[in-house]
Coordinates of C-alpha atoms in Angstrom, one line a residue:
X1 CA -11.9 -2.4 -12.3
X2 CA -10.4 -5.7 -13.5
X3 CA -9.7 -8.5 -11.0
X4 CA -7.1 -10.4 -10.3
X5 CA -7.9 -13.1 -12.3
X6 CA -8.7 -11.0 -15.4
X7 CA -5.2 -9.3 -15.1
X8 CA -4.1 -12.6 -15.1
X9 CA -6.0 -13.5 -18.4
X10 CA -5.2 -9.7 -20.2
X11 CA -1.7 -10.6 -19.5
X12 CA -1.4 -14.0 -20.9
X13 CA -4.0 -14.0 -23.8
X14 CA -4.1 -10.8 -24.3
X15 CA -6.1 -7.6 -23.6
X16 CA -9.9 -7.5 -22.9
X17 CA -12.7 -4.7 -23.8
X18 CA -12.8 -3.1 -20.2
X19 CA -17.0 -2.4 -21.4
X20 CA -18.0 -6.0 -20.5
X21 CA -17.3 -5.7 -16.8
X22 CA -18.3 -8.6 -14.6
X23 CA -22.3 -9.6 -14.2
X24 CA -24.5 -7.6 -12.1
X25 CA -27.7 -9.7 -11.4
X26 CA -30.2 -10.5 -9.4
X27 CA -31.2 -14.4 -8.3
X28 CA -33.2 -16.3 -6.3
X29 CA -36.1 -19.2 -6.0
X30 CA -40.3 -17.3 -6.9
X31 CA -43.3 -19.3 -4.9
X32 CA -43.5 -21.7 -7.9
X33 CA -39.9 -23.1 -7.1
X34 CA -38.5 -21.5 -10.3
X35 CA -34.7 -20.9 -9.9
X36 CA -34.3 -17.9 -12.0
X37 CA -31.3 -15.2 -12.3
X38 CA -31.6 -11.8 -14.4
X39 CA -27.9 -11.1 -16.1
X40 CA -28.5 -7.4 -16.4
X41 CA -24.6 -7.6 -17.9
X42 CA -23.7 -11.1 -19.5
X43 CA -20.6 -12.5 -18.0
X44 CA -17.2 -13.0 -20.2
X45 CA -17.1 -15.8 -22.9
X46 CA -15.1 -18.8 -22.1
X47 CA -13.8 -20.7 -24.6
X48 CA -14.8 -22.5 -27.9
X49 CA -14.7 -25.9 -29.0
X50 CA -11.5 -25.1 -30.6
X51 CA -10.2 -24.0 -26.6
X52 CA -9.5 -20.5 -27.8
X53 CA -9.9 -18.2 -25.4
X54 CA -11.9 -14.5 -26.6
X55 CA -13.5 -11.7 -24.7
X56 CA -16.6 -10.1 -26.9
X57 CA -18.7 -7.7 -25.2
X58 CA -21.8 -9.8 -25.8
X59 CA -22.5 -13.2 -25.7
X60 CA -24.1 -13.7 -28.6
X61 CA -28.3 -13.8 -28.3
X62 CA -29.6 -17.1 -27.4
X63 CA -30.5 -17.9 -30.8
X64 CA -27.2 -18.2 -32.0
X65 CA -25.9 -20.0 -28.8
X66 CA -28.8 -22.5 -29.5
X67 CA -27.7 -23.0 -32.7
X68 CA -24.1 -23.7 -31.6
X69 CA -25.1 -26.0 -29.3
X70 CA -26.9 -28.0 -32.3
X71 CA -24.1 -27.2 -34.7
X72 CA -21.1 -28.7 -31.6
X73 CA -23.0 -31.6 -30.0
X74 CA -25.0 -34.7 -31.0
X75 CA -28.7 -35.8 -29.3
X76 CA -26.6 -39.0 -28.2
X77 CA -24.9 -36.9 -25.4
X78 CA -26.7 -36.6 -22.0
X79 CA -28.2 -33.1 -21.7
X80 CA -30.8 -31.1 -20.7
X81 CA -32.6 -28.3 -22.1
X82 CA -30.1 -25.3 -22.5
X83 CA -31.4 -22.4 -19.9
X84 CA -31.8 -18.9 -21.6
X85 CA -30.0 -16.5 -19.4
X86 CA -31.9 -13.8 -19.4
X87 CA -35.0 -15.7 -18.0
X88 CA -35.8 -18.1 -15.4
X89 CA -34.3 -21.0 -14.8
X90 CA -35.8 -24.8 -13.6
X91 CA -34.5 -27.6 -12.5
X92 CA -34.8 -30.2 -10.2
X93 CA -32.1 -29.8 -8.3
X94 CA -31.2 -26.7 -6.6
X95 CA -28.6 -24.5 -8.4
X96 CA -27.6 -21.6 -10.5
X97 CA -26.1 -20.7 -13.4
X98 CA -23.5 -18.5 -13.9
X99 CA -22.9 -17.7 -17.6
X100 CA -23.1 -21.0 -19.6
X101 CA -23.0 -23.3 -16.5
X102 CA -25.9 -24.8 -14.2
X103 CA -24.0 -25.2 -11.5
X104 CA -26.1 -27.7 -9.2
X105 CA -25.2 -28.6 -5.6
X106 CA -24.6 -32.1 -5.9
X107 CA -21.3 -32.7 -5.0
X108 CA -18.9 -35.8 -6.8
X109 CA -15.4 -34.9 -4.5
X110 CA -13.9 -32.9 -2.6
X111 CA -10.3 -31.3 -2.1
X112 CA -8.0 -29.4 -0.3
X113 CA -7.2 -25.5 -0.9
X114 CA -10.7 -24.9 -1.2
X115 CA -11.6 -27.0 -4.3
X116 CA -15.0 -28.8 -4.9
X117 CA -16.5 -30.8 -7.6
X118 CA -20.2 -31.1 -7.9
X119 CA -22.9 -31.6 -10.5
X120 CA -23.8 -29.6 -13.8
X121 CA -24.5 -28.6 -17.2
X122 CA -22.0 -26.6 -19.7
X123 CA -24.5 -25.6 -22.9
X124 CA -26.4 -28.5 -21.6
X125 CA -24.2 -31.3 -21.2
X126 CA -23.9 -33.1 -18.5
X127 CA -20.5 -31.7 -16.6
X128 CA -18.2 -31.8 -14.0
X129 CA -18.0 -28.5 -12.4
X130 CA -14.7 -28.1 -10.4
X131 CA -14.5 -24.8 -8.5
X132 CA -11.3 -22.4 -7.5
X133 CA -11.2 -19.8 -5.5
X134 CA -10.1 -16.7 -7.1
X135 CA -7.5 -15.8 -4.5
X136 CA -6.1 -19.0 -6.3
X137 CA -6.2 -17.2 -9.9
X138 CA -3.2 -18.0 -10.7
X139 CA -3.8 -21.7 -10.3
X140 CA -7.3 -21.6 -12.4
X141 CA -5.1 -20.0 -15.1
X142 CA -3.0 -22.8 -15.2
X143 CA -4.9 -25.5 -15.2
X144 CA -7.0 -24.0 -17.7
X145 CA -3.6 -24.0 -19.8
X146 CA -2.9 -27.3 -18.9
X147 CA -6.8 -28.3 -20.2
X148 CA -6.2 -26.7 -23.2
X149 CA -2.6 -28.6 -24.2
X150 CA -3.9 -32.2 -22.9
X151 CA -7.6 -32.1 -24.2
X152 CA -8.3 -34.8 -27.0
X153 CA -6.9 -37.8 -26.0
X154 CA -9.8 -40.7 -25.0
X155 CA -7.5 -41.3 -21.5
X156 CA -7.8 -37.5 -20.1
X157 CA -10.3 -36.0 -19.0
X158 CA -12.3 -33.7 -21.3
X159 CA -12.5 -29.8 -20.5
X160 CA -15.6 -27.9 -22.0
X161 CA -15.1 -24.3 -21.4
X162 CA -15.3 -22.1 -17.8
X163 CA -16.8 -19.3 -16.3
X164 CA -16.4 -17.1 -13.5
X165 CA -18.0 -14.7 -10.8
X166 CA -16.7 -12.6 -7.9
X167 CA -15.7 -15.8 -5.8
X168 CA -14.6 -19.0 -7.6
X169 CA -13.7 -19.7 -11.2
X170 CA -15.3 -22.4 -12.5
X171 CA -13.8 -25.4 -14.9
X172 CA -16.6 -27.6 -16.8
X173 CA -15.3 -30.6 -17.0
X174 CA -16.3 -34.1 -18.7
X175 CA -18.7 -36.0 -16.0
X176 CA -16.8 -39.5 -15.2
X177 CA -19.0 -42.5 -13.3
X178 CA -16.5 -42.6 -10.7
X179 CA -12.7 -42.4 -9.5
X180 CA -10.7 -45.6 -10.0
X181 CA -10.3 -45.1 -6.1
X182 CA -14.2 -45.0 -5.6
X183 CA -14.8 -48.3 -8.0
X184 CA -11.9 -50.6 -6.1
X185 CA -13.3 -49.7 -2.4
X186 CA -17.0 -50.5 -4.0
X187 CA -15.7 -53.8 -5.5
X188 CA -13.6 -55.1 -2.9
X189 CA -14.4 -56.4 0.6
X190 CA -15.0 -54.2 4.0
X191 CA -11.5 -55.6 5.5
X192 CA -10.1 -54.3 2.2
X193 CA -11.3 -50.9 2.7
X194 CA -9.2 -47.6 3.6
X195 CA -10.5 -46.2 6.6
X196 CA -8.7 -47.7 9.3
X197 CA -7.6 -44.3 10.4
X198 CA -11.0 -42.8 10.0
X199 CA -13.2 -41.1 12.8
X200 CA -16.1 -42.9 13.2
X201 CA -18.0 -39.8 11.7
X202 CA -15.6 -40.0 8.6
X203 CA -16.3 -43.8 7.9
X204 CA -19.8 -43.1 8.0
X205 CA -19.7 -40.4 5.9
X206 CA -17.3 -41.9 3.8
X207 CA -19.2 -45.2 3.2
X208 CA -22.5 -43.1 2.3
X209 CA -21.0 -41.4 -0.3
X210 CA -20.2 -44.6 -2.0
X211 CA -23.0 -46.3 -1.4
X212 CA -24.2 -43.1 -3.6
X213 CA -21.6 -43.4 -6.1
X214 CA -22.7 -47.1 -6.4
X215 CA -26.1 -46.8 -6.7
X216 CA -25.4 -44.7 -10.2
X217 CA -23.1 -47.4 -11.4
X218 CA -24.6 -48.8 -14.5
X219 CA -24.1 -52.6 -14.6
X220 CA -22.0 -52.9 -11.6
X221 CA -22.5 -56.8 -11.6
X222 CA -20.1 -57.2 -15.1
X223 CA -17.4 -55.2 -13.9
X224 CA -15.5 -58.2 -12.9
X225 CA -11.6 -56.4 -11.9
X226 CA -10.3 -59.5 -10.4
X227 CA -10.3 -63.1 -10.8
X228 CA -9.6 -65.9 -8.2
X229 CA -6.8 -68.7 -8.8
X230 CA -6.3 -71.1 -6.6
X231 CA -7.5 -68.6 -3.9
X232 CA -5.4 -65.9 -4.4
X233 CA -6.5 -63.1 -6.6
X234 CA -5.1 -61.6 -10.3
X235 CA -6.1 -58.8 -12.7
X236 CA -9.0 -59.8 -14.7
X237 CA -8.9 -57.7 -18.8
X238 CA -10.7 -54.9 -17.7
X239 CA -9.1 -54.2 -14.9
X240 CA -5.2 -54.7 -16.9
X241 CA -7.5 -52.4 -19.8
X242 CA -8.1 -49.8 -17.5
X243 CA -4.4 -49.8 -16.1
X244 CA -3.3 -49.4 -19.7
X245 CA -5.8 -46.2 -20.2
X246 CA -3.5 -44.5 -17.1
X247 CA -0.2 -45.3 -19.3
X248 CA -1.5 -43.9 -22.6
X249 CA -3.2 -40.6 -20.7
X250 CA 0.2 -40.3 -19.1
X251 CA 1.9 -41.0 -22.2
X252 CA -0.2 -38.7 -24.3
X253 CA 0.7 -35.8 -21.8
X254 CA 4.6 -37.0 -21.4
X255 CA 5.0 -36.2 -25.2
X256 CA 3.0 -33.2 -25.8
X257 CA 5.3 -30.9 -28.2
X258 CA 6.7 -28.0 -27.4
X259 CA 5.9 -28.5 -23.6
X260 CA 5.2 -32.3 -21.9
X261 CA 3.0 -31.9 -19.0
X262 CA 3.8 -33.7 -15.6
X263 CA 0.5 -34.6 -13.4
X264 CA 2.7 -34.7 -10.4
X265 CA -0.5 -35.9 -8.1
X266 CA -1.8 -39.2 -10.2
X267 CA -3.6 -40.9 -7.6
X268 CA -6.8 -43.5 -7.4
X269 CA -9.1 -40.3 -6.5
X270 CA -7.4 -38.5 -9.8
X271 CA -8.0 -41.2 -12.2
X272 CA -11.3 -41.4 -13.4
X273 CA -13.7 -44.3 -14.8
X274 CA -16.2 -43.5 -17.5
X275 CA -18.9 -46.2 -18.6
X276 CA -20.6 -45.7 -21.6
X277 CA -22.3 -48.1 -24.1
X278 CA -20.9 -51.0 -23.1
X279 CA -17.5 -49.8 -22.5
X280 CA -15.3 -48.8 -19.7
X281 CA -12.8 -46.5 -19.8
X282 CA -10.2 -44.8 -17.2
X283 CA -9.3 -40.8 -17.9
X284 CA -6.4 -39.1 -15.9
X285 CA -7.8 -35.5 -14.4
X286 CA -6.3 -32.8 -12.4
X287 CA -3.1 -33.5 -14.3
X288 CA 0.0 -30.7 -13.5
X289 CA -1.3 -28.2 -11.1
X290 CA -0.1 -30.1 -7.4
X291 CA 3.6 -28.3 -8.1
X292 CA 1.5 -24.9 -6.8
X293 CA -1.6 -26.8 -5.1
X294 CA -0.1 -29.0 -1.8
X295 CA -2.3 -31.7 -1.9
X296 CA -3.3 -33.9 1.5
X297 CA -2.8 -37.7 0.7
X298 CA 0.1 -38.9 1.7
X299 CA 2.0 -42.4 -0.7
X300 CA 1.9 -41.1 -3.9
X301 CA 4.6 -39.3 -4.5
X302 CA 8.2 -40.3 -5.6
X303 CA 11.4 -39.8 -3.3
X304 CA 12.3 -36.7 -5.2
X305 CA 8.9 -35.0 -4.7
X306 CA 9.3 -35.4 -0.8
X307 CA 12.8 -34.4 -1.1
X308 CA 13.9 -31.9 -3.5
X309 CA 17.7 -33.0 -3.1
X310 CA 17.1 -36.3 -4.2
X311 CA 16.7 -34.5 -7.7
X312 CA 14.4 -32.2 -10.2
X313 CA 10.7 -33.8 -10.4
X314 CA 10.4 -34.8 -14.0
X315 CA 8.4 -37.6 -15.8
X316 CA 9.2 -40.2 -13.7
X317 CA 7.7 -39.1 -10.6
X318 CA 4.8 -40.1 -12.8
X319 CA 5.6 -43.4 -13.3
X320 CA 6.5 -44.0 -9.5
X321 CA 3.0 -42.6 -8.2
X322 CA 1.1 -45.6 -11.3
X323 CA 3.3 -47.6 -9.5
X324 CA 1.5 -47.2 -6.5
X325 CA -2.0 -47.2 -7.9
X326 CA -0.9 -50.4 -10.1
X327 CA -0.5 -52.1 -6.8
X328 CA -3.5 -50.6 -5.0
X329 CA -6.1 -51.8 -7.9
X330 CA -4.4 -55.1 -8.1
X331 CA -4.2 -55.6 -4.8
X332 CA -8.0 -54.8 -3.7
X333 CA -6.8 -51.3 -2.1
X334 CA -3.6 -52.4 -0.5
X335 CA -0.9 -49.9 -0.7
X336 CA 2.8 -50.8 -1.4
X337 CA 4.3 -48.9 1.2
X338 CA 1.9 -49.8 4.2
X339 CA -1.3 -48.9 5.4
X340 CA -0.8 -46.7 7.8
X341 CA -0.9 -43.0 6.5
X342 CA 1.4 -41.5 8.5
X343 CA 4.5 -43.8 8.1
X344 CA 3.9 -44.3 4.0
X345 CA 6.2 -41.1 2.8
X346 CA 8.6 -42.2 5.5
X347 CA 9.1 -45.6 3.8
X348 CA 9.0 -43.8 0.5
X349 CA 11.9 -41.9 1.5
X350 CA 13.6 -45.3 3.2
X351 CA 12.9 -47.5 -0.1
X352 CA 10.4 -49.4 1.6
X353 CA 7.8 -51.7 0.2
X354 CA 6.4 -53.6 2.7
X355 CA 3.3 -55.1 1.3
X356 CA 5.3 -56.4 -2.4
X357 CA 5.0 -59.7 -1.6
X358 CA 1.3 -59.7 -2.0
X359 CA 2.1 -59.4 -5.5
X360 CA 4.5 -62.5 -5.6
X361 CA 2.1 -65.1 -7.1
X362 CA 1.5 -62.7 -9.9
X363 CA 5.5 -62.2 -11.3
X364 CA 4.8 -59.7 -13.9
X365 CA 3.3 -57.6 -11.7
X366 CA 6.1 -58.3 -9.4
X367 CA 8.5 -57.3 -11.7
X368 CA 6.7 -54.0 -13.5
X369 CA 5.8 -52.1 -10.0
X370 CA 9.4 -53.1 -8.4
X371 CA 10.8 -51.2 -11.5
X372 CA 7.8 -48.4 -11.1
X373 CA 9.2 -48.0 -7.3
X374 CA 12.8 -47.5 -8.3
X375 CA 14.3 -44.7 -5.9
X376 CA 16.2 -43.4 -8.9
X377 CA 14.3 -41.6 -11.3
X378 CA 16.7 -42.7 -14.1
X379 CA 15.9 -46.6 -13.3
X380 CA 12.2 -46.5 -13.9
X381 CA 10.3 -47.4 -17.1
X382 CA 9.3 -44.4 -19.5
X383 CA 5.4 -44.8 -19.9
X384 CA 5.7 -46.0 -23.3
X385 CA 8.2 -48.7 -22.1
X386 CA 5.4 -49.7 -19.8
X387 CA 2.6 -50.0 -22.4
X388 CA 5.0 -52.7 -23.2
X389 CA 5.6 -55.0 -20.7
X390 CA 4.5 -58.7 -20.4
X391 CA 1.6 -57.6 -17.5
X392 CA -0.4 -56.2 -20.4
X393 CA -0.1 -59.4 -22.9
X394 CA -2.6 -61.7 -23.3
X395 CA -1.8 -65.4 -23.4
X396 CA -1.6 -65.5 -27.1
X397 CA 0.6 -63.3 -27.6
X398 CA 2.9 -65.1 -24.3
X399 CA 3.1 -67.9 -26.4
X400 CA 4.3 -66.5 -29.9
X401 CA 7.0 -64.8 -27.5
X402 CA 7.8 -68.5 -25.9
X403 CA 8.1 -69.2 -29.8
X404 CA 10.2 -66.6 -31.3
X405 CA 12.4 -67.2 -28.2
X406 CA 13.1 -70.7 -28.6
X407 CA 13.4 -70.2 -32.1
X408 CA 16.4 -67.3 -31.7
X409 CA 18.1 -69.5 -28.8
X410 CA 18.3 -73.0 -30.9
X411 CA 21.3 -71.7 -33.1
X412 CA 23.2 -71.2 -30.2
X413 CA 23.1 -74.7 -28.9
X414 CA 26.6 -75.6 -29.9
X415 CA 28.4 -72.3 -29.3
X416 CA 27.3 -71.6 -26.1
X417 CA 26.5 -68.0 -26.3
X418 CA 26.1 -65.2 -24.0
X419 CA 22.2 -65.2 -24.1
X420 CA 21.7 -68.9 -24.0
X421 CA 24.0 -68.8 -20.8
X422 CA 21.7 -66.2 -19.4
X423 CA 19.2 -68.2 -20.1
X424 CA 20.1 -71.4 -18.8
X425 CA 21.1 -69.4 -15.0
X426 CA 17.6 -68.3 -14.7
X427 CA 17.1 -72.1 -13.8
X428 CA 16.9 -72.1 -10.0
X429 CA 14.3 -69.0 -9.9
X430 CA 12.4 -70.5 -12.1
X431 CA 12.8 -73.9 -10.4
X432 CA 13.2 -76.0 -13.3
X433 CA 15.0 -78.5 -12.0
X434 CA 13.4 -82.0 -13.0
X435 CA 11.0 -80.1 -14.6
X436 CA 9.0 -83.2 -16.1
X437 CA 8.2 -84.0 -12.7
X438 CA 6.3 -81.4 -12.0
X439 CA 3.8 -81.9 -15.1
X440 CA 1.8 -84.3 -13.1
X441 CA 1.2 -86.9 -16.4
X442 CA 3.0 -89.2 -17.2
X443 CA 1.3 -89.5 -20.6
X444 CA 2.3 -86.4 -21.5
X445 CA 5.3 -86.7 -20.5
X446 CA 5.9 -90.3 -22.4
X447 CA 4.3 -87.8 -25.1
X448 CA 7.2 -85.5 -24.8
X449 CA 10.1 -87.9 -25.0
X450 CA 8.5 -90.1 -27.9
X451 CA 8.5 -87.2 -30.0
X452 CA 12.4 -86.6 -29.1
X453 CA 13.9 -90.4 -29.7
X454 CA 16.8 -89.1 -31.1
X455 CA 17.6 -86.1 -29.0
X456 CA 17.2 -86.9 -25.4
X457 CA 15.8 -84.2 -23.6
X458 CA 17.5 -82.6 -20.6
X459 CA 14.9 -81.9 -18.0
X460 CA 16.9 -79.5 -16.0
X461 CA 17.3 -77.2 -19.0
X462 CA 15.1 -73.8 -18.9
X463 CA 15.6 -74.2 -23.3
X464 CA 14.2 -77.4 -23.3
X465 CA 11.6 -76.7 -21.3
X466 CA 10.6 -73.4 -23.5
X467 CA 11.1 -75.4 -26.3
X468 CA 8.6 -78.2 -25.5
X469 CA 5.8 -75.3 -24.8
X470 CA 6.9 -74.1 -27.9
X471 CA 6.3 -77.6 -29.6
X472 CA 3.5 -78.6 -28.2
X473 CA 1.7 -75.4 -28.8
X474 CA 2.2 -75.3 -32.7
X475 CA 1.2 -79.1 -32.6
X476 CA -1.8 -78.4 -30.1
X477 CA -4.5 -79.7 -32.3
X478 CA -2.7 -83.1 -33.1
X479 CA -2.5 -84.3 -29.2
X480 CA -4.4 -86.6 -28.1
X481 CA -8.3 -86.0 -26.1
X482 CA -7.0 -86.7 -23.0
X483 CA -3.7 -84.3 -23.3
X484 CA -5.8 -81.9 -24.4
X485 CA -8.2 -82.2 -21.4
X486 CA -5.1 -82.0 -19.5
X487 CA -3.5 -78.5 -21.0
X488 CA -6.7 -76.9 -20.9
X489 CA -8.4 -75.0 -24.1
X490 CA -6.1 -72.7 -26.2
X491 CA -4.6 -70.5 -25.8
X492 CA -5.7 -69.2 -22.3
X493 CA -5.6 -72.6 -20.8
X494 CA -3.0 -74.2 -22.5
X495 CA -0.6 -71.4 -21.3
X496 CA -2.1 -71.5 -17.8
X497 CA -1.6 -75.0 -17.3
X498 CA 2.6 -73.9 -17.8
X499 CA 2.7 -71.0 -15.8
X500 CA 0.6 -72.8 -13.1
X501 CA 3.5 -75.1 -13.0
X502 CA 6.1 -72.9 -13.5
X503 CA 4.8 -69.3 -12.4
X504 CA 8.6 -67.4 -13.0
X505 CA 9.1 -69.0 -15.9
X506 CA 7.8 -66.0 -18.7
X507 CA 8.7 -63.2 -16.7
X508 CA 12.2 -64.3 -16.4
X509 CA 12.8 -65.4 -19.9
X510 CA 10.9 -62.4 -21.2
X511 CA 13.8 -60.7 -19.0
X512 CA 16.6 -62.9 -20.9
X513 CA 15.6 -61.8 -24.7
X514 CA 14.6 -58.0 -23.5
X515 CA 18.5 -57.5 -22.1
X516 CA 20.4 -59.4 -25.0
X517 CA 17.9 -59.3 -28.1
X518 CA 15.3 -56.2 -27.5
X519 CA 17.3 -54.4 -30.3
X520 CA 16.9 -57.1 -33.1
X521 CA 14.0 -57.0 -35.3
X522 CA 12.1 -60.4 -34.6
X523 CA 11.3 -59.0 -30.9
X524 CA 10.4 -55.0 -31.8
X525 CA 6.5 -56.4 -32.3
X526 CA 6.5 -57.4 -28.8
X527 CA 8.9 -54.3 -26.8
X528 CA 7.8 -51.5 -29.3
X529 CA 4.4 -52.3 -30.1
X530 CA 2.3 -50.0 -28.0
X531 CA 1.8 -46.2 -28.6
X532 CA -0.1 -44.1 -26.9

């Protein structure tokens, strides 16, 4: 008799050879310590490499299934010796397997509904092994669907094949380092730490299991996520890098043809952090199945998920819930909309970000997660809109924008146009008023107006002053040691010293030229230059 599950398959892939039955075995551990299980009937096939899902009545002999293995994966990937099923079966770690998985009892996370992640192999790679009850077959079938459409992008999570018995289904899943949760609570200080509202039992339990997590960090001493200014903290590369790896895995699965997939639960824990060879990556998981799954962690949903009349969930719930992790990783673990549990999908519902000013001395941040946060759906970013934005420049870049900015506003000098009136207002946010003042030389600034003889400069204008950073940074090499010293090396320093002085400053311009000019075909290398 077919289960649930199977009735579930038959009728959405098709009907399956009633002969193979499910496995009746035998298992257990001899005096030697040998884990071994006898398949008197071997289990269905899961899927291929290619994702297809078939039914034979056999697995085929071991032989072959070696030879796949070969065929399928390099000796670069971390494996162990593939177990043949029909004999015994050893490792060091106490498990099972159950068709083409060694399911081991090491556990990585745990859910709600029943759901566990632990240790294993898949054909022997090293896997993730996430397990559903079958009660919840509806859900495995799903998510298997959803694994099938999203699978090959480097930013999501990789799915191997699955396999099944009378309890649980089982997904084999890519084997990640870490959540991007896991890796800001390891790198950030106690204070910063989420488990104010934690049972004493909880914390501990809690802080083991990281203390676990980081003991299998590879290299934990270069993964440098923040850096320190003038004691207040901002997004070092990697960290930016590994926010941009969320966008493009979102992106990826917001433009899947026919059907764009919605994660609808993107969260620290559901982002994952993969370090291999030097590299660190981040890889969205669990994406689209929390619209039947209720999941327990309250703050990172959008309005509309909370409350269905505030509108249908579609792609930008998405974006709203990055907007919430964006803050929590730049933040060391902060939350935007408070830290107590309880009251954060109340001030989600009331528009309340309480903690944004701890992202004031960092504008572009600022400015990207107070658009992420929008309470209208229709006024956030798309995700490829966000690949984007300024937060994700590097300062070279910054400064061929200061230069292709000055150089579209100068025309309009005389005429007085719209966008050089837009520019000019953004003068008392950026607090540009006497703006030579505040470059603390008076060398440079003699520099400045030497230079300019016959066209006094007007130190109150936000042009001029874009215009001088624009000057002085295609004329860098010809100023003098001590100006030099002064500005710092370029480009990184050069454009720090500016934005030191004048923190608004890019954001707001960048603003200026994205409302009146983001059409024009100077600027498209800076607002359409990312894909996913």
């Amino acid at each position: 008799m077919m289960t649930p599950f199977l009735l579930a398959v038959e009728d959405k892939l098709g009907s399956i050879d009633l002969n193979v039955g499910t496995s009746s075995e035998s298992s257990g551990v001899d005096e030697e310590g040998w884990l071994f299980k006898e398949a008197k009937n071997q289990p269905l096939r899961s899927p291929g490499r290619d994702g297809n899902l078939d039914f034979p009545q056999q697995r085929a002999n071991n032989k072959t299934l070696l030879e796949e293995k070969d065929k399928y994966y390099t000796s670069s990937e971390s494996r162990v010796e593939w177990p043949d099923l029909n004999k015994r079966v050893y490792h060091g770690t106490d498990g099972r397997t159950i068709g083409k998985l060694l399911v081991l009892r090491t556990e990585i996370a745990k859910g709600s509904n029943e759901t566990s992640v632990v240790e294993g192999f898949y054909e022997g790679r090293a896997v993730a092994v996430k397990s559903l009850r079958l009660t919840h077959h509806d859900i495995a079938l799903k998510e298997i669907e959803l694994l099938r459409a999203s699978d090959w992008h480097q930013n999501i999570v990789r799915w191997y094949g699955w396999e099944y018995d009378e309890h649980f289904v089982y997904l084999a899943l890519e084997r990640c380092n870490c959540s991007v949760g896991d890796l800001i609570q390891i790198l950030s200080p106690p204070s910063q730490s989420d488990t104010s509202q934690m049972s004493t039992p909880d914390v501990i339990k809690h802080k083991n299991r990281l203390d676990a997590v980081k003991a299998k960090l590879p290299n934990l001493q270069d993964l440098s996520l923040w850096i320190e200014k003038e004691s207040k903290y901002h997004p070092s590369p990697l960290l930016l890098k590994l926010m941009k790896d969320i966008v493009k895995g979102l992106a990826h699965l917001h433009h899947l043809k026919p059907d764009p997939i919605i994660h609808r639960d993107l969260k620290p824990q559901n982002v994952l952090v993969m370090i291999k060879e030097g590299t660190v990556c981040a890889k969205v998981a669990d994406m689209g199945i929390s619209k039947r799954l209720r999941s327990g962690t309250a703050g990172w949903k959008a309005p509309e998920q909370l409350d269905r009349e505030l509108g249908s969930q579609k792609r930008a719930v998405d974006l709203f819930s990055f907007g919430c992790v964006l803050f929590y990783c730049i933040t060391r673990g902060m939350h935007p909309f408070g830290n107590n549990h309880h009251r954060r999908d109340v001030n989600v519902l009331d528009n309340n970000i309480v903690n944004l000013s701890q992202v004031d001395h960092i504008p572009e941040a600022s400015d990207l997660i107070s658009r992420l946060l929008e309470p209208k759906p229709d006024s956030r970013p798309k995700a490829l809109e966000v690949l984007n934005h300024p937060l994700f420049w590097d300062s070279e870049t910054r400064l061929s924008f200061y230069k292709t900015a000055s150089d579209r506003v100068q025309p309009d000098i005389k005429s007085g146009s719209v966008l050089l009136t837009a520019l000019e207002a953004t003068a008392t946010v950026v607090e540009c008023e006497n703006w030579d003042q505040k470059l603390n030389s008076d060398n440079f600034v003699d520099n400045i107006k030497s230079r300019r003889l016959r066209d006094p400069i007007n130190f109150n204008s936000v042009r001029e002053l874009v215009r001088v950073i624009r000057s002085k940074s295609d004329h860098y090499d010809e100023q003098t040691p001590d100006i030099k010293n002064l500005l710092g090396s370029y480009p990184e320093g050069y454009y720090d010293y500016f934005a030191s002085k004048f923190p608004k400053l890019f954001i707001e311009v960048y603003k200026v030229f994205y409302t009146h000019c983001r059409g024009e075909d100077r600027f498209k290398k800076y607002f359409e230059k990312e894909v996913a």
